[in-house]
Coordinates of C-alpha atoms and ligand atoms in Angstrom, one line a residue:
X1 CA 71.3 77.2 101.9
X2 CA 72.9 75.1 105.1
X3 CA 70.4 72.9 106.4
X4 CA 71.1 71.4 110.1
X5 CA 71.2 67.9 111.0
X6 CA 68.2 68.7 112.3
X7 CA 66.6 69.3 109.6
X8 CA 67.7 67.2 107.1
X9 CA 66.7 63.9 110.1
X10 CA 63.3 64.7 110.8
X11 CA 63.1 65.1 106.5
X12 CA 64.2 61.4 106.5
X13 CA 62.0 60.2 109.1
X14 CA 58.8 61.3 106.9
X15 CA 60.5 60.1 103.6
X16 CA 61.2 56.9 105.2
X17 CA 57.6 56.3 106.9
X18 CA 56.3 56.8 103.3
X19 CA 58.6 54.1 102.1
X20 CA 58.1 52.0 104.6
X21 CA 54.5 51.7 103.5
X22 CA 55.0 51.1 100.0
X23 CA 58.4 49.0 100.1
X24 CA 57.1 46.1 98.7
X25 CA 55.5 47.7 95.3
X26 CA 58.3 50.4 94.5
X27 CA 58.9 50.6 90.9
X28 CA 62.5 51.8 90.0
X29 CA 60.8 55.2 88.3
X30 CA 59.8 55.5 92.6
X31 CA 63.3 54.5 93.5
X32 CA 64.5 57.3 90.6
X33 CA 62.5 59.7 92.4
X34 CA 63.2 59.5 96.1
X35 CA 65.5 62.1 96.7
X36 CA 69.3 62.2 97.1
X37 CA 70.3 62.4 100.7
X38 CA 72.2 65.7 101.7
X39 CA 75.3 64.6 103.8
X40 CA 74.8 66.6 107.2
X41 CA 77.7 69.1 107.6
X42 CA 79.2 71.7 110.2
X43 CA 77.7 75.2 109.4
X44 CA 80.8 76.6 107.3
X45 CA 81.2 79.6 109.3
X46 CA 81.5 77.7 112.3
X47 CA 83.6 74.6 111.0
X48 CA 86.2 77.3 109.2
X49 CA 87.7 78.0 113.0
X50 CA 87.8 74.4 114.4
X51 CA 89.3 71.2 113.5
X52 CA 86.2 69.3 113.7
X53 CA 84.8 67.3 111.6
X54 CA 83.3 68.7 108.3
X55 CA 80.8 66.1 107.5
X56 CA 78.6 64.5 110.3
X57 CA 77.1 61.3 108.3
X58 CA 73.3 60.1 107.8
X59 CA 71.1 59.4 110.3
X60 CA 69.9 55.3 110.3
X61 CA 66.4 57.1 108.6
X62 CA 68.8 58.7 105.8
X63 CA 71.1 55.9 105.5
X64 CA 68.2 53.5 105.2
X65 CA 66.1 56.1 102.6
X66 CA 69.3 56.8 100.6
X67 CA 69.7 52.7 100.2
X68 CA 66.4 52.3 99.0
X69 CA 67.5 54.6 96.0
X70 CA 69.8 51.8 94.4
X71 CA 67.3 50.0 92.3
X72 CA 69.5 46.7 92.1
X73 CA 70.3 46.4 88.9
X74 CA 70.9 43.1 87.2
X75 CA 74.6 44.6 85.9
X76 CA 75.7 45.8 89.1
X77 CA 78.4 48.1 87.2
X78 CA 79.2 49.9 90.5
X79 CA 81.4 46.9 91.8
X80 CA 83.7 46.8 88.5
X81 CA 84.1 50.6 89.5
X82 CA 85.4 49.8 93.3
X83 CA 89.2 48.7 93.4
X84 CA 88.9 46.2 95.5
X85 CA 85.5 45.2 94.4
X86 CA 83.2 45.2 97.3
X87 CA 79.5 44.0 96.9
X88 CA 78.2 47.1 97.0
X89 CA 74.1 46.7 95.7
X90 CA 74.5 43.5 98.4
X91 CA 75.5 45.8 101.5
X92 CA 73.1 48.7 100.4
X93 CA 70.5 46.1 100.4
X94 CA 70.9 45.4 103.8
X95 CA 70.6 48.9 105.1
X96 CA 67.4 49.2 103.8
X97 CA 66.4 46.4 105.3
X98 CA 68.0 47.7 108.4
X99 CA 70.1 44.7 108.6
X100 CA 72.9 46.4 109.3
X101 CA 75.2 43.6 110.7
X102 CA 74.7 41.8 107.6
X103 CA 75.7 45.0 105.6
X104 CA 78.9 45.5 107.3
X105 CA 79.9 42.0 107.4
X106 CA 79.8 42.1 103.3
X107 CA 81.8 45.2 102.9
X108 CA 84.7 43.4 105.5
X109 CA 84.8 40.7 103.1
X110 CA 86.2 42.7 100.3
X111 CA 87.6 45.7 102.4
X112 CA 89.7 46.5 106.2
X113 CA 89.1 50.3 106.6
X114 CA 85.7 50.9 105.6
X115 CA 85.5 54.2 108.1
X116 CA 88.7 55.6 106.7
X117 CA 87.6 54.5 102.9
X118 CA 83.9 55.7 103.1
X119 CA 85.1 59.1 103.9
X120 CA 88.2 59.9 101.8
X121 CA 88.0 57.4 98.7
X122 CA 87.0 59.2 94.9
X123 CA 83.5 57.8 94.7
X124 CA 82.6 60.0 92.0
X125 CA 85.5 58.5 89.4
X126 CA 85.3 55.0 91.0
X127 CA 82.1 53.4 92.5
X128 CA 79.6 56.0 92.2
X129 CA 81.1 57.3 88.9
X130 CA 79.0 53.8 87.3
X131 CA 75.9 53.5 89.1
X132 CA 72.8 53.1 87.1
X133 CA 71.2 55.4 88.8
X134 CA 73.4 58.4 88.6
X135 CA 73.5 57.2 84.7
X136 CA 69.7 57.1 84.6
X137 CA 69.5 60.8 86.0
X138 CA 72.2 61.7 83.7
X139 CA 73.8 63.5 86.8
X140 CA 77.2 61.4 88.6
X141 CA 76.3 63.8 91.4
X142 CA 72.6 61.8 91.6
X143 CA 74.5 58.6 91.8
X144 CA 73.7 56.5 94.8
X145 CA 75.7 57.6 98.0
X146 CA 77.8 54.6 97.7
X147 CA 80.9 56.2 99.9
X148 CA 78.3 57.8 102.9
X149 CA 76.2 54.6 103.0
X150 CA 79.5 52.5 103.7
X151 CA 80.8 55.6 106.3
X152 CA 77.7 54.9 107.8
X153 CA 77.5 51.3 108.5
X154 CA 81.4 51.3 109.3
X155 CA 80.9 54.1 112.2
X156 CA 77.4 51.8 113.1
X157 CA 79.9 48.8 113.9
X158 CA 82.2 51.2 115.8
X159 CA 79.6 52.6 118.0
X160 CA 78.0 49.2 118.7
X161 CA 81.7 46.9 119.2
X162 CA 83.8 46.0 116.4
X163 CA 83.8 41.8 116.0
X164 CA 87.4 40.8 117.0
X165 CA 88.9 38.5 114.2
X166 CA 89.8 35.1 114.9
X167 CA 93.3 34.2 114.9
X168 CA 94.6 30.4 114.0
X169 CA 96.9 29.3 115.6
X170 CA 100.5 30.3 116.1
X171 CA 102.7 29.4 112.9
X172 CA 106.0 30.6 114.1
X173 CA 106.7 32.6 111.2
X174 CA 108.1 36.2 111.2
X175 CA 106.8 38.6 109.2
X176 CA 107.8 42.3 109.2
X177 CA 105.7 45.3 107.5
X178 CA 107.9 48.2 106.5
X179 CA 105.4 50.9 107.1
X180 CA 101.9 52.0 108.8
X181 CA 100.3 53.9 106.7
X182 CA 96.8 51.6 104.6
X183 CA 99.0 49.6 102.7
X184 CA 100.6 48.3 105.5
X185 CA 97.7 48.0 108.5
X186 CA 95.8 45.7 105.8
X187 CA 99.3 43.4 105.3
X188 CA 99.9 43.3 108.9
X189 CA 96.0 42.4 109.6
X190 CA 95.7 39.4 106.8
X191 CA 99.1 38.2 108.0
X192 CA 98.6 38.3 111.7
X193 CA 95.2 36.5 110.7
X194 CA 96.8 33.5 109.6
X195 CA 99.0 33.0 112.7
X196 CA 102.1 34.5 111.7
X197 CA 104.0 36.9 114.0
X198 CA 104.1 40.5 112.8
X199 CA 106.2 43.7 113.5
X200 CA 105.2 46.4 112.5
X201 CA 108.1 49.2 111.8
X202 CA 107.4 53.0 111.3
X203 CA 109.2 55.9 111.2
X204 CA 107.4 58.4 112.8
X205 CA 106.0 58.3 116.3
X206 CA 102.3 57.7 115.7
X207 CA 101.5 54.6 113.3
X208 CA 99.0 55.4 110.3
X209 CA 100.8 56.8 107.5
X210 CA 99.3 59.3 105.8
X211 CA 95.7 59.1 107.9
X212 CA 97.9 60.1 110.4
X213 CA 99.8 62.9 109.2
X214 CA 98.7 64.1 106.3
X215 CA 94.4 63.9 106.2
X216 CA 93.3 66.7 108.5
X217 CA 91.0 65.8 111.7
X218 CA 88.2 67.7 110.2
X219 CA 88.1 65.0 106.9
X220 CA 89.5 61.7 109.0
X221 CA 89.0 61.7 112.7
X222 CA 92.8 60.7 114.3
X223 CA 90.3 58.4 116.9
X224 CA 89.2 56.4 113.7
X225 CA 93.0 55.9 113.2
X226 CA 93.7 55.1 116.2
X227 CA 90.8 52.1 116.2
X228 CA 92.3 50.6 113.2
X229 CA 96.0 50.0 115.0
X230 CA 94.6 49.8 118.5
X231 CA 92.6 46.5 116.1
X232 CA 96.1 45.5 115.4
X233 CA 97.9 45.4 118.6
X234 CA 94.6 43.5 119.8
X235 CA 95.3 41.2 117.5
X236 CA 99.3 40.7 118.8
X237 CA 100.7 43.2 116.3
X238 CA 103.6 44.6 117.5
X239 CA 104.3 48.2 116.5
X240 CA 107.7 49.7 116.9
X241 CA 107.5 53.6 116.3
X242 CA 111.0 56.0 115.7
X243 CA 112.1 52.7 113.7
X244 CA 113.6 54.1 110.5
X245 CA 114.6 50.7 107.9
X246 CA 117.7 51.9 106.7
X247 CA 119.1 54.0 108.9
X248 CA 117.8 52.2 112.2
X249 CA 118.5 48.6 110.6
X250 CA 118.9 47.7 107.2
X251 CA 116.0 45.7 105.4
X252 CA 118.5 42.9 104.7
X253 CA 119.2 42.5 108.4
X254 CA 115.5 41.9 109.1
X255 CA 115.8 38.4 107.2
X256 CA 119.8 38.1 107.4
X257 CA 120.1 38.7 111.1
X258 CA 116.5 39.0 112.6
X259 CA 114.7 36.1 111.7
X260 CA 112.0 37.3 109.5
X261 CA 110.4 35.5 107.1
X262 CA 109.1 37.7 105.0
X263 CA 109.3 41.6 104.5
X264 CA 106.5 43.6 103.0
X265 CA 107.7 47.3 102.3
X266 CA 104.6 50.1 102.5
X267 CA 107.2 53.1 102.8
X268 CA 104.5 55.8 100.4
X269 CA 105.7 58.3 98.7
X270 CA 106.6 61.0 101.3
X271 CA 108.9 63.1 99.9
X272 CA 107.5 66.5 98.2
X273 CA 108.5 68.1 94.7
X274 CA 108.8 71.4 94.8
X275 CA 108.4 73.6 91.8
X276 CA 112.4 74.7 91.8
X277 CA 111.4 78.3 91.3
X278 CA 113.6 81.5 93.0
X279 CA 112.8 82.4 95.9
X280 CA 111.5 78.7 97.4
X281 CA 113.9 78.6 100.2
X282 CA 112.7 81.9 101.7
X283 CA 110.9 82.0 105.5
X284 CA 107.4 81.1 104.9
X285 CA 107.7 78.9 102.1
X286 CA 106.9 75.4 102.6
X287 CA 106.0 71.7 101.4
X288 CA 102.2 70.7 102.3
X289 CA 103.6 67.4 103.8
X290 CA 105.7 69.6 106.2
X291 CA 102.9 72.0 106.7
X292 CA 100.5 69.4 107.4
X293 CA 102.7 66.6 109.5
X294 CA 103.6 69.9 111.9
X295 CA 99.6 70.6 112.4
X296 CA 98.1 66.9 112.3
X297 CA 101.0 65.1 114.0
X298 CA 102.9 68.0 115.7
X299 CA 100.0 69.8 116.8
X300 CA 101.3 72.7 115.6
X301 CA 97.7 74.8 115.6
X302 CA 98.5 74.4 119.0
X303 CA 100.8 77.7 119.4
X304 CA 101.6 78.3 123.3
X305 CA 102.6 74.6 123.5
X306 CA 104.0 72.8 120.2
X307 CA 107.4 72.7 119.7
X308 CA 106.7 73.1 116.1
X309 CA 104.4 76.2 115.7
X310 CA 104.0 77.0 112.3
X311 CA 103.9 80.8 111.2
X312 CA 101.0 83.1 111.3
X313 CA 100.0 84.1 108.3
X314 CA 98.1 86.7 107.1
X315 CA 98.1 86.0 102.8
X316 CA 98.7 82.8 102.0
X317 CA 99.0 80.9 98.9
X318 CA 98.6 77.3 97.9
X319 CA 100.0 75.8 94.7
X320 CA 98.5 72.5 93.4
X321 CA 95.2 70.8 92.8
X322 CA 94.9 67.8 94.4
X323 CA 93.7 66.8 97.5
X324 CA 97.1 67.6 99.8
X325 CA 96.0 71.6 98.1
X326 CA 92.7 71.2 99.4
X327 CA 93.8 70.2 102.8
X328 CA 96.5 72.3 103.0
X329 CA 94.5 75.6 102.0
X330 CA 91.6 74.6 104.4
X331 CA 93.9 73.9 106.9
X332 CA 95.4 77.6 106.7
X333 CA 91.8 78.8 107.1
X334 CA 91.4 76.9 110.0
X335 CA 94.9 78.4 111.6
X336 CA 93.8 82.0 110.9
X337 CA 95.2 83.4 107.9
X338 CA 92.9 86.1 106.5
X339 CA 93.7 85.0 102.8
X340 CA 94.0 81.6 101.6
X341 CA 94.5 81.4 97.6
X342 CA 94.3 78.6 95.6
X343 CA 96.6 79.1 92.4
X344 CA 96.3 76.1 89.7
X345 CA 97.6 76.3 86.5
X346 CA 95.1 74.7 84.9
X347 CA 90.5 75.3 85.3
X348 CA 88.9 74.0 88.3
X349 CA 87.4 70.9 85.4
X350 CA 91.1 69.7 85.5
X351 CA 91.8 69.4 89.3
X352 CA 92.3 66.2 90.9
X353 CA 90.8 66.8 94.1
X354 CA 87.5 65.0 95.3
X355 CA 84.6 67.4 94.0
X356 CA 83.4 67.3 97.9
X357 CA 86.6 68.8 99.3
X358 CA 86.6 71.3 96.4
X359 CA 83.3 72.6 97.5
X360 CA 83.9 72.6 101.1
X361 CA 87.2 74.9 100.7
X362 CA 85.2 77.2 98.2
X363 CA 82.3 77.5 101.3
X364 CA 85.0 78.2 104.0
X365 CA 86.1 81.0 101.8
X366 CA 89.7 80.0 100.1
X367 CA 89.8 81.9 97.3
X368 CA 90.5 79.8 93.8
X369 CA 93.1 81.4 91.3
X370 CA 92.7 79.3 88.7
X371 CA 95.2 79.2 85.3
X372 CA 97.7 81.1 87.0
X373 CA 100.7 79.8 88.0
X374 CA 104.2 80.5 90.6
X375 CA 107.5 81.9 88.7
X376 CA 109.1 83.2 91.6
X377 CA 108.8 84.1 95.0
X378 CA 110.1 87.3 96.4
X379 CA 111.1 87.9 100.3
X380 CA 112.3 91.1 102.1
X381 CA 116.0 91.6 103.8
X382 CA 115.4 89.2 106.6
X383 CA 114.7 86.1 104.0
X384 CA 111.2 86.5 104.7
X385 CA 108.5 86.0 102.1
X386 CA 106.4 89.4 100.7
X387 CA 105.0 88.0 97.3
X388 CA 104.9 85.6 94.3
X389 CA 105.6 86.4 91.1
X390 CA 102.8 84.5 89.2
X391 CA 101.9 84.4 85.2
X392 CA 98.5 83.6 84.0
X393 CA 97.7 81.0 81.6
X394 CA 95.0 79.4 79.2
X395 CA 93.9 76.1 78.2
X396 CA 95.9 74.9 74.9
X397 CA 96.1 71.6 72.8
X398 CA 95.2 68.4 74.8
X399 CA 98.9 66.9 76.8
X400 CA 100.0 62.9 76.9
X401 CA 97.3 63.1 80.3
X402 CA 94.5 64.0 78.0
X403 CA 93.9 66.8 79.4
X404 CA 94.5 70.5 77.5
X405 CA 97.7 71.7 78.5
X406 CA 97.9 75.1 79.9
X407 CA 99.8 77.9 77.3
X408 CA 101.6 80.7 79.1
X409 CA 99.7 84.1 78.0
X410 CA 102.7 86.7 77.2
X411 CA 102.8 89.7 79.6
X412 CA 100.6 88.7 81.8
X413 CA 103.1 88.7 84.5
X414 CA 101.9 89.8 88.3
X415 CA 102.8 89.8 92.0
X416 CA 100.2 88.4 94.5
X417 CA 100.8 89.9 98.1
X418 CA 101.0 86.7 100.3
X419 CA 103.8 86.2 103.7
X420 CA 103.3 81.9 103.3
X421 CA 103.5 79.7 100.3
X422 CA 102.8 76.0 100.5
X423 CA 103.6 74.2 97.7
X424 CA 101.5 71.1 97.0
X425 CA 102.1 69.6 93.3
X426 CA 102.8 65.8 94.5
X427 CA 105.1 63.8 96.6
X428 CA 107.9 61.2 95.4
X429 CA 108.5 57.9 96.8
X430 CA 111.4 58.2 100.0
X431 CA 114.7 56.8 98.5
X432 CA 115.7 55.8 101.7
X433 CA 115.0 52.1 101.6
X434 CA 116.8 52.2 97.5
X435 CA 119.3 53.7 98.9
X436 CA 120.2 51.3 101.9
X437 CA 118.7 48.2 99.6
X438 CA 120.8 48.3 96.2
X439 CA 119.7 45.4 94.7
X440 CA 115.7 46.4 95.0
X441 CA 114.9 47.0 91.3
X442 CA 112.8 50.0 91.2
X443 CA 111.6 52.3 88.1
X444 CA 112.8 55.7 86.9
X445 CA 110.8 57.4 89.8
X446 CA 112.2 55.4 92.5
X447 CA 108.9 53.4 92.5
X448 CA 109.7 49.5 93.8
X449 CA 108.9 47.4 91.0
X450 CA 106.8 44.5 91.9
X451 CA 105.7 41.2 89.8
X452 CA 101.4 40.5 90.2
X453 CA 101.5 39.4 93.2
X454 CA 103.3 41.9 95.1
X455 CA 107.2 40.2 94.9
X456 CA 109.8 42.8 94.5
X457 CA 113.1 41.7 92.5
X458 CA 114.4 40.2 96.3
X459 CA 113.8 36.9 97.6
X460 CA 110.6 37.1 100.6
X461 CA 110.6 40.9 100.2
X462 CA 107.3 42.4 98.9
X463 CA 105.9 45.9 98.3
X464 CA 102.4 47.4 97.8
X465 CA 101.0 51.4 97.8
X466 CA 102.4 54.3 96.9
X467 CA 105.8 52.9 97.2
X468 CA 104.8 50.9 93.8
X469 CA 102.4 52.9 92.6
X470 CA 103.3 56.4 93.1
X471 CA 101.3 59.1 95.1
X472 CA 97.6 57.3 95.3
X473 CA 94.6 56.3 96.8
X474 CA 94.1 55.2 100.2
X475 CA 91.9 52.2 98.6
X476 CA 94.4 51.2 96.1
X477 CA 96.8 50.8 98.8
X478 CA 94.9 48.7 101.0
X479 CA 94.1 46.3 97.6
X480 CA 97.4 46.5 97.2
X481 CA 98.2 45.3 100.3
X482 CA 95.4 42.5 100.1
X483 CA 97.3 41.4 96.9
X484 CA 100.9 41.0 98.6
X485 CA 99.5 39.7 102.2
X486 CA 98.3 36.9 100.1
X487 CA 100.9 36.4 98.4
X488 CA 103.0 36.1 101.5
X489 CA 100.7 33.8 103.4
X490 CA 101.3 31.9 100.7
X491 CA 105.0 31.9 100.6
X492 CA 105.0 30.9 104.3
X493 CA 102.7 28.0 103.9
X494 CA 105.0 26.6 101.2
X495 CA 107.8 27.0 103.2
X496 CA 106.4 25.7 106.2
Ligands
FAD1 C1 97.5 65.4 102.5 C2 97.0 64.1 101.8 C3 95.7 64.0 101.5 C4 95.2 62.8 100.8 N1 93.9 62.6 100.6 C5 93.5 61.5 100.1 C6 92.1 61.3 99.9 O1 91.2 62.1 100.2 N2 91.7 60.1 99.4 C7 92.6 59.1 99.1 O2 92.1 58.0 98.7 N3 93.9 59.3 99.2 C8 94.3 60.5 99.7 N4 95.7 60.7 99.8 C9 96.6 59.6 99.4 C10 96.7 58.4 100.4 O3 96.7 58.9 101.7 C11 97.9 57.5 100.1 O4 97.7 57.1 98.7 C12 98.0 56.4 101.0 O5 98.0 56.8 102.4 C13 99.2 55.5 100.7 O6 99.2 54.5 101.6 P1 100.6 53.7 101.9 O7 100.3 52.6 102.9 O8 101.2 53.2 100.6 O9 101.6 54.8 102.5 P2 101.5 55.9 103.6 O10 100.2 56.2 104.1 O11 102.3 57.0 103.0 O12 102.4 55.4 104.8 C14 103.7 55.1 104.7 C15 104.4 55.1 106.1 O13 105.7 54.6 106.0 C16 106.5 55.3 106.9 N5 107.9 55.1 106.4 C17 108.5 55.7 105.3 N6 109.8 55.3 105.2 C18 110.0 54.5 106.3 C19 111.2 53.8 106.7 N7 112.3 53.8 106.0 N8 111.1 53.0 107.8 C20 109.9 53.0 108.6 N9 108.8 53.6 108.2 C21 108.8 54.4 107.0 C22 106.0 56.7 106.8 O14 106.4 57.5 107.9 C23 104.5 56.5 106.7 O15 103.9 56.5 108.0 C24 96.2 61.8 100.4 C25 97.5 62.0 100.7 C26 98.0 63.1 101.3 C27 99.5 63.3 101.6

């Protein structure tokens, strides 16, 4: 049953008087029992035709009752399980003592984008997935909030004046960040920090990567985006958009001709794999990066205006697992379409989306087709699309992944009526900057290769995110690009 903000506050309020009263004497069997905090959301009948956001975030009474649920323990497990290990029992500590300048000061210490990271990161197979108390209740959904708590204090600091960061003083050193999306924002920020002068170079018009335009609105707010590089150009960032390294200028020209010092490369891994079936160049097939750069960046739901409107669709199906077939599908729902299938070749236990994003598509009503699979997709005489030939499937011998590999079933062959398919089964790194950069060593997959700290195999360029690690996290990024800003800063002070 949807409860309303409503609701679930005034619940808090009581839960939290009661605490209040007894905080000094709570025995971790009372922590164990206060109960988990429901994250507010829009109703889903109501959030399936806007773009608003899904989830609304705690209440100070929530936030503060939900922190009074981690019972501190002595191992502290839960920071080994963050990437860029953030005190975590430290900051949920000061929530529940209402402290909550304290608490956001300790997650900036350890992290850049904790609005961004506290609403899209795994918590349930990072953080969260070792908390004591989720073991204790034998239940990773019990865990502590870990990911809500930090959403909260982040969007706290927003609403009340984000501290500007001191800047030393001017080094004269030139540093240029390939890039916008998390990898790059945190290089440019702990560079810039030190004094250096940074330029910022992105391809698209709007800086933020992937928060820009691939995360719908209704799961990352664009104005939460747009804090983090408005931040930047505060700080004397400069941010040149419709900048394309390689075709615009090449990266060697940056420290051959331009001055810089050092390069960091944060290009992601934007380009889409398709499934190389028949039929995938028909009208109303596309990639989910396409799909979703048109709506988020184009504003293609926009239909009277864009310049991009994407089709109408009636049937629609998504291919894929992950998060980009999550967003994708909801974002379908969200343009109309009547019918928005989700066909995965493997069981819902095997998908890598987050477990919230999975729910929230099944309660706005896409429709999951699970071990079944695309063969072919069939159009009519004006190259438009009519069906998809699909096969079903079931689970086999464990694969090299671990996880049991999904057998064709023999004559099992069908065709599922849908005008759209999106295909969303990963996304390769750009080959753009290889291509224009020969002597950059990179892997078989067109990944940069980097040493520990972030070097690539060229002299003052280095490269962090899904550039090096292949189609990732939005935290591993930004650690990533904590690793090679250091390591920059320090080439620059040796040189210096
Ligand atoms: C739809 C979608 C949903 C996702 N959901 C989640 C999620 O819920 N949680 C999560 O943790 N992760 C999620 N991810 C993954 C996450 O967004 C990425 O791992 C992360 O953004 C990678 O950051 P990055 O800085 O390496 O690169 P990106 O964010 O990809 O940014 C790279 C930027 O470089 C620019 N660029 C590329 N080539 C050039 C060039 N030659 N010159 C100039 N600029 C260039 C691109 O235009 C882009 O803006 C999602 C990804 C997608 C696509």
């Amino acid at each position: 049953m949807h409860k309303s903000s409503k609701e679930l506050f005034e619940e808090a309020i009581v839960q939290l008087k009661d605490l209040e009263l007894r905080m000094g004497e709570l025995t971790m069997r009372d922590r164990l029992s206060i109960p988990l905090q429901e994250m507010p959301n829009q109703d889903p009948n109501e959030r399936r035709i806007n773009m608003g956001e899904v989830a609304l975030g705690y209440s100070v009474e929530q936030a503060r009752v939900e922190a009074m649920r981690c019972i501190q323990c002595k191992t502290k497990p839960c920071i080994k399980g963050c990437p860029v290990g953030i005190d975590i029992p430290a900051f949920i500590q000061a929530i529940a003592n209402n402290d909550l300048e304290k608490s956001i000061d300790i997650i900036k210490q350890s992290s850049l984008l904790p609005a961004v990271c506290g609403r899209v990161c795994p918590q349930e197979t990072q953080c969260q997935l070792y908390c004591t108390v989720g073991k204790s209740l034998k239940d990773v959904e019990k865990s502590v909030s870990i990911g809500r708590l930090e959403r909260f204090v982040a969007d706290w600091e927003r609403e009340n004046g984000i501290k500007k960061p001191i800047i030393k003083q001017e080094t004269g050193k030139k540093v240029a960040v390939i890039g916008s999306g998390p990898a790059s924002i945190t290089v440019a920020a702990d560079v810039r920090r030190e004094g250096h002068e940074v330029v910022m170079f992105e391809a698209f018009h709007k800086p933020g990567g992937v928060l820009m335009y691939g995360i719908p609105e209704f799961r990352l707010p664009k104005a939460i985006v747009q804090q983090e590089i408005e931040g930047l150009l505060d700080m004397g960032v400069e941010i040149r958009t419709d900048f394309v390294v390689g075709r615009t200028r090449k990266l060697h020209d940056l420290i051959a001709k331009d001055g810089f010092d050092a390069v960091f490369v944060g290009t992601g891994a934007g380009l889409p794999k398709f499934m190389n079936i028949e039929g995938e160049n028909l009208i109303g097939v596309f990639s989910a990066n396409e799909f979703l750069t048109r709506v988020n960046l184009m504003k293609a739901y926009d239909r009277d205006n864009a310049d991009t409107p994407v089709v109408e669709s009636e049937s629609l199906a998504v291919l894929g697992g992950g998060n980009v077939a999550m967003d994708a599908a909801r974002t379908a729902i969200r343009l109309g379409a009547k019918k928005v299938y989700l066909v995965y070749r493997r069981t819902e236990e095997e998908m890598p989306a987050r477990i919230e994003e999975v729910a929230h598509a099944r309660e706005e009503g896409v429709e999951f087709c699970m071990l079944q699979n695309a063969k072919g997709i069939v159009g009519d005489e004006y190259g438009r699309v009519t069906g998809m030939k699909c096969v079903r499937y079931e689970l086999g011998e464990p694969d090299d992944s671990g996880r049991r590999r999904p057998v064709e079933i023999a004559g099992s062959e069908f065709v599922m009526e849908v005008d759209t398919v999106i295909v969303a089964i990963g996304n390769d790194s750009n080959p753009l900057i290889k291509q224009t950069t020969p002597a950059l060593e990179t892997n078989k997959w067109g990944n940069i290769i980097v040493d520990d700290t972030g070097k690539t195999s060229l002299d003052a360029v280095y490269a962090g995110g899904d550039i090096v690690l292949g189609a990732a996290t939005v935290i591993l990024a930004m650690g990533e690009g904590r690793r090679a800003a250091a390591a920059i800063i320090e080439q620059l002070a040796v040189n210096s």
